Amino acid sequence: LTMLLIFIVVANGQDNHFTSAYVYLPMNIYVTEALLDGAHLEAGDEIGIFDGNICVGGGVVVTTIEATADGMLDIVASLQDPAETIGTGFTEGNSISYRIWDSSMGIETIQVVATYVQGEGVFDASGSAYMSLVGTSCEGGGQITCSDGACVDNAVNCSDAIPGCTDANACN
Protein backbone atom coordinates (compact mmCIF):
# COMPACT_ATOMS: atom_id res chain seq x y z
CA LEU A 1 0.00 0.00 0.00
CA THR A 2 2.84 2.39 0.80
CA MET A 3 4.49 1.78 -2.57
CA LEU A 4 1.18 2.39 -4.34
CA LEU A 5 0.74 5.74 -2.60
CA ILE A 6 4.29 6.78 -3.47
CA PHE A 7 3.70 5.88 -7.13
CA ILE A 8 0.52 7.97 -7.24
CA VAL A 9 2.30 10.98 -5.75
CA VAL A 10 5.18 10.66 -8.22
CA ALA A 11 2.89 10.07 -11.22
CA ASN A 12 0.68 13.05 -10.38
CA GLY A 13 3.38 15.35 -8.98
CA GLN A 14 3.78 18.96 -10.01
CA ASP A 15 7.08 18.17 -11.73
CA ASN A 16 5.27 16.41 -14.56
CA HIS A 17 4.77 18.25 -17.84
CA PHE A 18 1.25 16.89 -18.38
CA THR A 19 -1.13 17.13 -15.44
CA SER A 20 -4.88 16.86 -15.05
CA ALA A 21 -7.06 18.17 -12.25
CA TYR A 22 -8.80 15.04 -10.93
CA VAL A 23 -10.24 11.63 -11.81
CA TYR A 24 -13.97 11.32 -12.53
CA LEU A 25 -15.53 8.40 -14.43
CA PRO A 26 -12.14 7.62 -15.95
CA MET A 27 -11.31 6.16 -19.32
CA ASN A 28 -8.31 3.82 -19.24
CA ILE A 29 -5.88 4.34 -22.08
CA TYR A 30 -3.21 1.70 -22.64
CA VAL A 31 -0.23 2.63 -24.80
CA THR A 32 1.33 -0.51 -26.32
CA GLU A 33 4.23 1.27 -28.05
CA ALA A 34 5.37 4.87 -28.37
CA LEU A 35 7.93 6.25 -30.81
CA LEU A 36 9.22 9.77 -31.39
CA ASP A 37 11.13 10.32 -34.63
CA GLY A 38 11.49 6.54 -34.97
CA ALA A 39 12.98 5.94 -31.49
CA HIS A 40 11.26 4.49 -28.43
CA LEU A 41 10.35 7.01 -25.74
CA GLU A 42 12.81 7.02 -22.85
CA ALA A 43 12.39 7.10 -19.08
CA GLY A 44 11.16 10.54 -18.05
CA ASP A 45 9.39 11.27 -21.34
CA GLU A 46 5.65 11.80 -21.03
CA ILE A 47 2.45 11.20 -22.97
CA GLY A 48 -0.46 13.60 -22.54
CA ILE A 49 -4.09 12.82 -23.34
CA PHE A 50 -6.07 15.78 -24.70
CA ASP A 51 -9.63 16.76 -25.54
CA GLY A 52 -8.89 19.73 -27.79
CA ASN A 53 -6.51 21.85 -25.71
CA ILE A 54 -7.60 20.39 -22.37
CA CYS A 55 -5.16 17.95 -20.75
CA VAL A 56 -7.36 15.22 -19.29
CA GLY A 57 -4.61 12.73 -18.38
CA GLY A 58 -0.91 12.05 -18.58
CA GLY A 59 1.65 9.35 -17.95
CA VAL A 60 5.39 9.26 -17.40
CA VAL A 61 7.48 6.66 -19.22
CA VAL A 62 9.48 4.51 -16.80
CA THR A 63 10.91 1.98 -19.25
CA THR A 64 10.48 1.08 -22.92
CA ILE A 65 6.76 0.73 -23.67
CA GLU A 66 5.81 -2.61 -25.21
CA ALA A 67 2.69 -4.69 -25.80
CA THR A 68 3.11 -6.98 -22.79
CA ALA A 69 1.13 -7.11 -19.55
CA ASP A 70 3.89 -5.28 -17.65
CA GLY A 71 5.18 -3.18 -20.55
CA MET A 72 2.20 -1.00 -21.44
CA LEU A 73 1.80 2.56 -20.15
CA ASP A 74 -1.61 2.90 -18.47
CA ILE A 75 -2.99 6.44 -18.48
CA VAL A 76 -6.24 7.51 -16.85
CA ALA A 77 -8.25 10.25 -18.57
CA SER A 78 -10.97 12.02 -16.62
CA LEU A 79 -14.51 12.83 -17.75
CA GLN A 80 -15.72 16.40 -17.15
CA ASP A 81 -17.38 16.36 -13.73
CA PRO A 82 -20.53 18.51 -13.90
CA ALA A 83 -19.76 19.79 -10.38
CA GLU A 84 -16.29 21.04 -11.38
CA THR A 85 -15.04 23.98 -13.43
CA ILE A 86 -15.71 23.54 -17.17
CA GLY A 87 -12.56 22.57 -19.07
CA THR A 88 -11.08 20.12 -16.58
CA GLY A 89 -12.16 16.83 -18.17
CA PHE A 90 -13.09 15.24 -21.49
CA THR A 91 -16.46 15.36 -23.20
CA GLU A 92 -17.74 11.90 -24.06
CA GLY A 93 -17.65 11.26 -27.82
CA ASN A 94 -14.97 13.88 -28.56
CA SER A 95 -11.82 12.81 -30.42
CA ILE A 96 -8.78 11.84 -28.36
CA SER A 97 -5.51 13.55 -29.21
CA TYR A 98 -2.04 12.88 -27.85
CA ARG A 99 1.09 14.88 -27.16
CA ILE A 100 4.59 13.70 -26.34
CA TRP A 101 6.98 15.50 -24.01
CA ASP A 102 10.63 14.76 -24.79
CA SER A 103 12.18 15.38 -21.38
CA SER A 104 15.78 15.35 -22.63
CA MET A 105 15.09 18.04 -25.25
CA GLY A 106 12.39 19.92 -23.31
CA ILE A 107 10.10 19.87 -26.37
CA GLU A 108 6.40 19.03 -26.65
CA THR A 109 5.32 17.29 -29.85
CA ILE A 110 1.74 17.65 -31.03
CA GLN A 111 2.12 15.66 -34.26
CA VAL A 112 1.20 12.26 -32.83
CA VAL A 113 -0.66 9.54 -34.73
CA ALA A 114 -2.48 6.77 -32.85
CA THR A 115 -3.12 3.33 -34.31
CA TYR A 116 -5.86 1.62 -32.31
CA VAL A 117 -5.84 -2.07 -31.48
CA GLN A 118 -9.02 -1.60 -29.43
CA GLY A 119 -11.17 1.51 -29.20
CA GLU A 120 -12.33 4.09 -31.69
CA GLY A 121 -10.23 7.14 -30.86
CA VAL A 122 -13.07 8.90 -29.06
CA PHE A 123 -13.58 9.47 -25.34
CA ASP A 124 -15.82 6.95 -23.57
CA ALA A 125 -16.55 7.37 -19.84
CA SER A 126 -15.48 4.21 -17.99
CA GLY A 127 -14.24 2.79 -21.32
CA SER A 128 -10.80 1.73 -22.47
CA ALA A 129 -8.60 1.90 -25.54
CA TYR A 130 -5.33 0.25 -26.60
CA MET A 131 -3.06 1.91 -29.13
CA SER A 132 0.44 2.53 -30.38
CA LEU A 133 1.67 6.10 -30.87
CA VAL A 134 4.07 7.56 -33.41
CA GLY A 135 5.16 11.14 -32.96
CA THR A 136 7.14 13.30 -35.36
CA SER A 137 8.87 16.27 -33.79
CA CYS A 138 9.28 19.44 -35.78
CA GLU A 139 13.02 18.86 -35.80
CA GLY A 140 12.47 15.31 -37.06
CA GLY A 141 10.51 16.82 -39.94
CA GLY A 142 13.19 19.46 -40.72
CA GLN A 143 11.39 22.33 -38.98
CA ILE A 144 11.57 24.13 -35.64
CA THR A 145 9.17 24.09 -32.69
CA CYS A 146 7.37 27.23 -31.53
CA SER A 147 6.54 27.58 -27.83
CA ASP A 148 2.92 26.61 -28.61
CA GLY A 149 4.11 23.32 -30.18
CA ALA A 150 3.49 24.41 -33.78
CA CYS A 151 6.05 23.43 -36.44
CA VAL A 152 7.32 26.15 -38.77
CA ASP A 153 10.19 26.61 -41.21
CA ASN A 154 11.43 29.80 -39.54
CA ALA A 155 10.96 31.14 -35.97
CA VAL A 156 9.61 34.41 -37.41
CA ASN A 157 6.51 32.38 -38.41
CA CYS A 158 5.75 31.43 -34.78
CA SER A 159 2.66 33.14 -33.41
CA ASP A 160 4.75 34.17 -30.38
CA ALA A 161 7.81 35.26 -32.39
CA ILE A 162 9.86 38.19 -31.19
CA PRO A 163 10.14 40.77 -34.01
CA GLY A 164 13.57 40.73 -35.64
CA CYS A 165 14.51 37.27 -34.35
CA THR A 166 15.18 34.36 -36.65
CA ASP A 167 15.61 31.87 -33.79
CA ALA A 168 13.03 32.19 -31.00
CA ASN A 169 15.26 30.12 -28.69
CA ALA A 170 18.11 32.62 -29.05
CA CYS A 171 16.09 35.79 -28.47
CA ASN A 172 15.46 37.41 -25.09
PDB file of C-alpha atoms in Angstrom:
ATOM      1  CA  LEU A   1       0.000   0.000   0.000  1.00  0.00           C
ATOM      2  CA  THR A   2       2.844   2.390   0.800  1.00  0.00           C
ATOM      3  CA  MET A   3       4.491   1.776  -2.572  1.00  0.00           C
ATOM      4  CA  LEU A   4       1.180   2.392  -4.343  1.00  0.00           C
ATOM      5  CA  LEU A   5       0.745   5.742  -2.604  1.00  0.00           C
ATOM      6  CA  ILE A   6       4.289   6.776  -3.471  1.00  0.00           C
ATOM      7  CA  PHE A   7       3.700   5.881  -7.130  1.00  0.00           C
ATOM      8  CA  ILE A   8       0.517   7.967  -7.243  1.00  0.00           C
ATOM      9  CA  VAL A   9       2.296  10.982  -5.754  1.00  0.00           C
ATOM     10  CA  VAL A  10       5.178  10.663  -8.218  1.00  0.00           C
ATOM     11  CA  ALA A  11       2.891  10.069 -11.219  1.00  0.00           C
ATOM     12  CA  ASN A  12       0.683  13.047 -10.384  1.00  0.00           C
ATOM     13  CA  GLY A  13       3.376  15.345  -8.979  1.00  0.00           C
ATOM     14  CA  GLN A  14       3.777  18.956 -10.006  1.00  0.00           C
ATOM     15  CA  ASP A  15       7.079  18.171 -11.732  1.00  0.00           C
ATOM     16  CA  ASN A  16       5.269  16.408 -14.559  1.00  0.00           C
ATOM     17  CA  HIS A  17       4.772  18.246 -17.835  1.00  0.00           C
ATOM     18  CA  PHE A  18       1.246  16.888 -18.385  1.00  0.00           C
ATOM     19  CA  THR A  19      -1.128  17.127 -15.441  1.00  0.00           C
ATOM     20  CA  SER A  20      -4.883  16.859 -15.055  1.00  0.00           C
ATOM     21  CA  ALA A  21      -7.061  18.172 -12.251  1.00  0.00           C
ATOM     22  CA  TYR A  22      -8.796  15.036 -10.925  1.00  0.00           C
ATOM     23  CA  VAL A  23     -10.237  11.628 -11.809  1.00  0.00           C
ATOM     24  CA  TYR A  24     -13.967  11.325 -12.526  1.00  0.00           C
ATOM     25  CA  LEU A  25     -15.533   8.396 -14.426  1.00  0.00           C
ATOM     26  CA  PRO A  26     -12.142   7.621 -15.954  1.00  0.00           C
ATOM     27  CA  MET A  27     -11.312   6.165 -19.316  1.00  0.00           C
ATOM     28  CA  ASN A  28      -8.310   3.823 -19.237  1.00  0.00           C
ATOM     29  CA  ILE A  29      -5.881   4.339 -22.077  1.00  0.00           C
ATOM     30  CA  TYR A  30      -3.208   1.698 -22.636  1.00  0.00           C
ATOM     31  CA  VAL A  31      -0.232   2.627 -24.804  1.00  0.00           C
ATOM     32  CA  THR A  32       1.329  -0.509 -26.320  1.00  0.00           C
ATOM     33  CA  GLU A  33       4.228   1.265 -28.049  1.00  0.00           C
ATOM     34  CA  ALA A  34       5.373   4.869 -28.373  1.00  0.00           C
ATOM     35  CA  LEU A  35       7.930   6.250 -30.805  1.00  0.00           C
ATOM     36  CA  LEU A  36       9.216   9.766 -31.392  1.00  0.00           C
ATOM     37  CA  ASP A  37      11.133  10.321 -34.628  1.00  0.00           C
ATOM     38  CA  GLY A  38      11.495   6.536 -34.968  1.00  0.00           C
ATOM     39  CA  ALA A  39      12.983   5.942 -31.491  1.00  0.00           C
ATOM     40  CA  HIS A  40      11.258   4.495 -28.427  1.00  0.00           C
ATOM     41  CA  LEU A  41      10.355   7.007 -25.744  1.00  0.00           C
ATOM     42  CA  GLU A  42      12.809   7.022 -22.850  1.00  0.00           C
ATOM     43  CA  ALA A  43      12.390   7.097 -19.077  1.00  0.00           C
ATOM     44  CA  GLY A  44      11.159  10.535 -18.050  1.00  0.00           C
ATOM     45  CA  ASP A  45       9.391  11.271 -21.338  1.00  0.00           C
ATOM     46  CA  GLU A  46       5.645  11.800 -21.033  1.00  0.00           C
ATOM     47  CA  ILE A  47       2.446  11.196 -22.968  1.00  0.00           C
ATOM     48  CA  GLY A  48      -0.456  13.596 -22.545  1.00  0.00           C
ATOM     49  CA  ILE A  49      -4.093  12.824 -23.342  1.00  0.00           C
ATOM     50  CA  PHE A  50      -6.072  15.784 -24.703  1.00  0.00           C
ATOM     51  CA  ASP A  51      -9.627  16.764 -25.539  1.00  0.00           C
ATOM     52  CA  GLY A  52      -8.886  19.725 -27.789  1.00  0.00           C
ATOM     53  CA  ASN A  53      -6.505  21.853 -25.710  1.00  0.00           C
ATOM     54  CA  ILE A  54      -7.597  20.392 -22.369  1.00  0.00           C
ATOM     55  CA  CYS A  55      -5.161  17.954 -20.750  1.00  0.00           C
ATOM     56  CA  VAL A  56      -7.357  15.216 -19.292  1.00  0.00           C
ATOM     57  CA  GLY A  57      -4.609  12.730 -18.378  1.00  0.00           C
ATOM     58  CA  GLY A  58      -0.911  12.048 -18.577  1.00  0.00           C
ATOM     59  CA  GLY A  59       1.647   9.354 -17.945  1.00  0.00           C
ATOM     60  CA  VAL A  60       5.386   9.260 -17.395  1.00  0.00           C
ATOM     61  CA  VAL A  61       7.485   6.664 -19.216  1.00  0.00           C
ATOM     62  CA  VAL A  62       9.476   4.510 -16.796  1.00  0.00           C
ATOM     63  CA  THR A  63      10.910   1.978 -19.253  1.00  0.00           C
ATOM     64  CA  THR A  64      10.476   1.076 -22.923  1.00  0.00           C
ATOM     65  CA  ILE A  65       6.763   0.730 -23.671  1.00  0.00           C
ATOM     66  CA  GLU A  66       5.811  -2.606 -25.209  1.00  0.00           C
ATOM     67  CA  ALA A  67       2.686  -4.685 -25.796  1.00  0.00           C
ATOM     68  CA  THR A  68       3.109  -6.976 -22.786  1.00  0.00           C
ATOM     69  CA  ALA A  69       1.130  -7.108 -19.548  1.00  0.00           C
ATOM     70  CA  ASP A  70       3.892  -5.284 -17.655  1.00  0.00           C
ATOM     71  CA  GLY A  71       5.180  -3.184 -20.546  1.00  0.00           C
ATOM     72  CA  MET A  72       2.203  -0.995 -21.437  1.00  0.00           C
ATOM     73  CA  LEU A  73       1.804   2.556 -20.150  1.00  0.00           C
ATOM     74  CA  ASP A  74      -1.607   2.902 -18.470  1.00  0.00           C
ATOM     75  CA  ILE A  75      -2.991   6.442 -18.477  1.00  0.00           C
ATOM     76  CA  VAL A  76      -6.242   7.506 -16.849  1.00  0.00           C
ATOM     77  CA  ALA A  77      -8.249  10.248 -18.575  1.00  0.00           C
ATOM     78  CA  SER A  78     -10.971  12.015 -16.622  1.00  0.00           C
ATOM     79  CA  LEU A  79     -14.510  12.830 -17.750  1.00  0.00           C
ATOM     80  CA  GLN A  80     -15.721  16.399 -17.151  1.00  0.00           C
ATOM     81  CA  ASP A  81     -17.380  16.356 -13.725  1.00  0.00           C
ATOM     82  CA  PRO A  82     -20.530  18.511 -13.901  1.00  0.00           C
ATOM     83  CA  ALA A  83     -19.764  19.786 -10.375  1.00  0.00           C
ATOM     84  CA  GLU A  84     -16.287  21.040 -11.385  1.00  0.00           C
ATOM     85  CA  THR A  85     -15.039  23.984 -13.428  1.00  0.00           C
ATOM     86  CA  ILE A  86     -15.708  23.540 -17.170  1.00  0.00           C
ATOM     87  CA  GLY A  87     -12.563  22.570 -19.072  1.00  0.00           C
ATOM     88  CA  THR A  88     -11.080  20.117 -16.579  1.00  0.00           C
ATOM     89  CA  GLY A  89     -12.161  16.829 -18.172  1.00  0.00           C
ATOM     90  CA  PHE A  90     -13.093  15.235 -21.490  1.00  0.00           C
ATOM     91  CA  THR A  91     -16.463  15.357 -23.198  1.00  0.00           C
ATOM     92  CA  GLU A  92     -17.740  11.895 -24.060  1.00  0.00           C
ATOM     93  CA  GLY A  93     -17.652  11.257 -27.821  1.00  0.00           C
ATOM     94  CA  ASN A  94     -14.973  13.885 -28.558  1.00  0.00           C
ATOM     95  CA  SER A  95     -11.825  12.815 -30.419  1.00  0.00           C
ATOM     96  CA  ILE A  96      -8.784  11.840 -28.362  1.00  0.00           C
ATOM     97  CA  SER A  97      -5.508  13.547 -29.212  1.00  0.00           C
ATOM     98  CA  TYR A  98      -2.043  12.883 -27.854  1.00  0.00           C
ATOM     99  CA  ARG A  99       1.086  14.880 -27.157  1.00  0.00           C
ATOM    100  CA  ILE A 100       4.586  13.695 -26.341  1.00  0.00           C
ATOM    101  CA  TRP A 101       6.979  15.498 -24.008  1.00  0.00           C
ATOM    102  CA  ASP A 102      10.634  14.765 -24.789  1.00  0.00           C
ATOM    103  CA  SER A 103      12.179  15.383 -21.378  1.00  0.00           C
ATOM    104  CA  SER A 104      15.781  15.349 -22.629  1.00  0.00           C
ATOM    105  CA  MET A 105      15.086  18.042 -25.247  1.00  0.00           C
ATOM    106  CA  GLY A 106      12.393  19.923 -23.314  1.00  0.00           C
ATOM    107  CA  ILE A 107      10.101  19.867 -26.368  1.00  0.00           C
ATOM    108  CA  GLU A 108       6.404  19.028 -26.647  1.00  0.00           C
ATOM    109  CA  THR A 109       5.321  17.287 -29.852  1.00  0.00           C
ATOM    110  CA  ILE A 110       1.735  17.647 -31.028  1.00  0.00           C
ATOM    111  CA  GLN A 111       2.120  15.662 -34.261  1.00  0.00           C
ATOM    112  CA  VAL A 112       1.204  12.259 -32.827  1.00  0.00           C
ATOM    113  CA  VAL A 113      -0.661   9.538 -34.726  1.00  0.00           C
ATOM    114  CA  ALA A 114      -2.476   6.771 -32.850  1.00  0.00           C
ATOM    115  CA  THR A 115      -3.124   3.326 -34.306  1.00  0.00           C
ATOM    116  CA  TYR A 116      -5.862   1.618 -32.311  1.00  0.00           C
ATOM    117  CA  VAL A 117      -5.843  -2.071 -31.480  1.00  0.00           C
ATOM    118  CA  GLN A 118      -9.024  -1.600 -29.429  1.00  0.00           C
ATOM    119  CA  GLY A 119     -11.172   1.506 -29.199  1.00  0.00           C
ATOM    120  CA  GLU A 120     -12.331   4.086 -31.695  1.00  0.00           C
ATOM    121  CA  GLY A 121     -10.229   7.143 -30.857  1.00  0.00           C
ATOM    122  CA  VAL A 122     -13.074   8.901 -29.056  1.00  0.00           C
ATOM    123  CA  PHE A 123     -13.576   9.469 -25.341  1.00  0.00           C
ATOM    124  CA  ASP A 124     -15.815   6.951 -23.572  1.00  0.00           C
ATOM    125  CA  ALA A 125     -16.549   7.366 -19.835  1.00  0.00           C
ATOM    126  CA  SER A 126     -15.478   4.213 -17.988  1.00  0.00           C
ATOM    127  CA  GLY A 127     -14.239   2.793 -21.324  1.00  0.00           C
ATOM    128  CA  SER A 128     -10.798   1.734 -22.471  1.00  0.00           C
ATOM    129  CA  ALA A 129      -8.596   1.902 -25.539  1.00  0.00           C
ATOM    130  CA  TYR A 130      -5.330   0.249 -26.598  1.00  0.00           C
ATOM    131  CA  MET A 131      -3.058   1.905 -29.127  1.00  0.00           C
ATOM    132  CA  SER A 132       0.442   2.535 -30.376  1.00  0.00           C
ATOM    133  CA  LEU A 133       1.666   6.098 -30.866  1.00  0.00           C
ATOM    134  CA  VAL A 134       4.067   7.560 -33.407  1.00  0.00           C
ATOM    135  CA  GLY A 135       5.163  11.139 -32.958  1.00  0.00           C
ATOM    136  CA  THR A 136       7.144  13.300 -35.356  1.00  0.00           C
ATOM    137  CA  SER A 137       8.868  16.275 -33.794  1.00  0.00           C
ATOM    138  CA  CYS A 138       9.278  19.439 -35.780  1.00  0.00           C
ATOM    139  CA  GLU A 139      13.018  18.859 -35.798  1.00  0.00           C
ATOM    140  CA  GLY A 140      12.468  15.307 -37.062  1.00  0.00           C
ATOM    141  CA  GLY A 141      10.514  16.821 -39.945  1.00  0.00           C
ATOM    142  CA  GLY A 142      13.188  19.458 -40.716  1.00  0.00           C
ATOM    143  CA  GLN A 143      11.390  22.335 -38.978  1.00  0.00           C
ATOM    144  CA  ILE A 144      11.572  24.132 -35.637  1.00  0.00           C
ATOM    145  CA  THR A 145       9.172  24.086 -32.688  1.00  0.00           C
ATOM    146  CA  CYS A 146       7.371  27.234 -31.527  1.00  0.00           C
ATOM    147  CA  SER A 147       6.539  27.577 -27.830  1.00  0.00           C
ATOM    148  CA  ASP A 148       2.921  26.607 -28.614  1.00  0.00           C
ATOM    149  CA  GLY A 149       4.106  23.322 -30.181  1.00  0.00           C
ATOM    150  CA  ALA A 150       3.488  24.408 -33.782  1.00  0.00           C
ATOM    151  CA  CYS A 151       6.049  23.433 -36.439  1.00  0.00           C
ATOM    152  CA  VAL A 152       7.324  26.146 -38.767  1.00  0.00           C
ATOM    153  CA  ASP A 153      10.189  26.614 -41.209  1.00  0.00           C
ATOM    154  CA  ASN A 154      11.425  29.803 -39.538  1.00  0.00           C
ATOM    155  CA  ALA A 155      10.963  31.138 -35.968  1.00  0.00           C
ATOM    156  CA  VAL A 156       9.607  34.406 -37.406  1.00  0.00           C
ATOM    157  CA  ASN A 157       6.514  32.383 -38.410  1.00  0.00           C
ATOM    158  CA  CYS A 158       5.753  31.428 -34.778  1.00  0.00           C
ATOM    159  CA  SER A 159       2.658  33.139 -33.405  1.00  0.00           C
ATOM    160  CA  ASP A 160       4.747  34.173 -30.384  1.00  0.00           C
ATOM    161  CA  ALA A 161       7.813  35.264 -32.395  1.00  0.00           C
ATOM    162  CA  ILE A 162       9.861  38.188 -31.190  1.00  0.00           C
ATOM    163  CA  PRO A 163      10.145  40.769 -34.011  1.00  0.00           C
ATOM    164  CA  GLY A 164      13.569  40.733 -35.641  1.00  0.00           C
ATOM    165  CA  CYS A 165      14.505  37.269 -34.347  1.00  0.00           C
ATOM    166  CA  THR A 166      15.181  34.362 -36.653  1.00  0.00           C
ATOM    167  CA  ASP A 167      15.613  31.870 -33.792  1.00  0.00           C
ATOM    168  CA  ALA A 168      13.032  32.192 -31.000  1.00  0.00           C
ATOM    169  CA  ASN A 169      15.262  30.119 -28.694  1.00  0.00           C
ATOM    170  CA  ALA A 170      18.110  32.617 -29.045  1.00  0.00           C
ATOM    171  CA  CYS A 171      16.089  35.787 -28.472  1.00  0.00           C
ATOM    172  CA  ASN A 172      15.461  37.412 -25.087  1.00  0.00           C
TER     173      ASN A 172
END
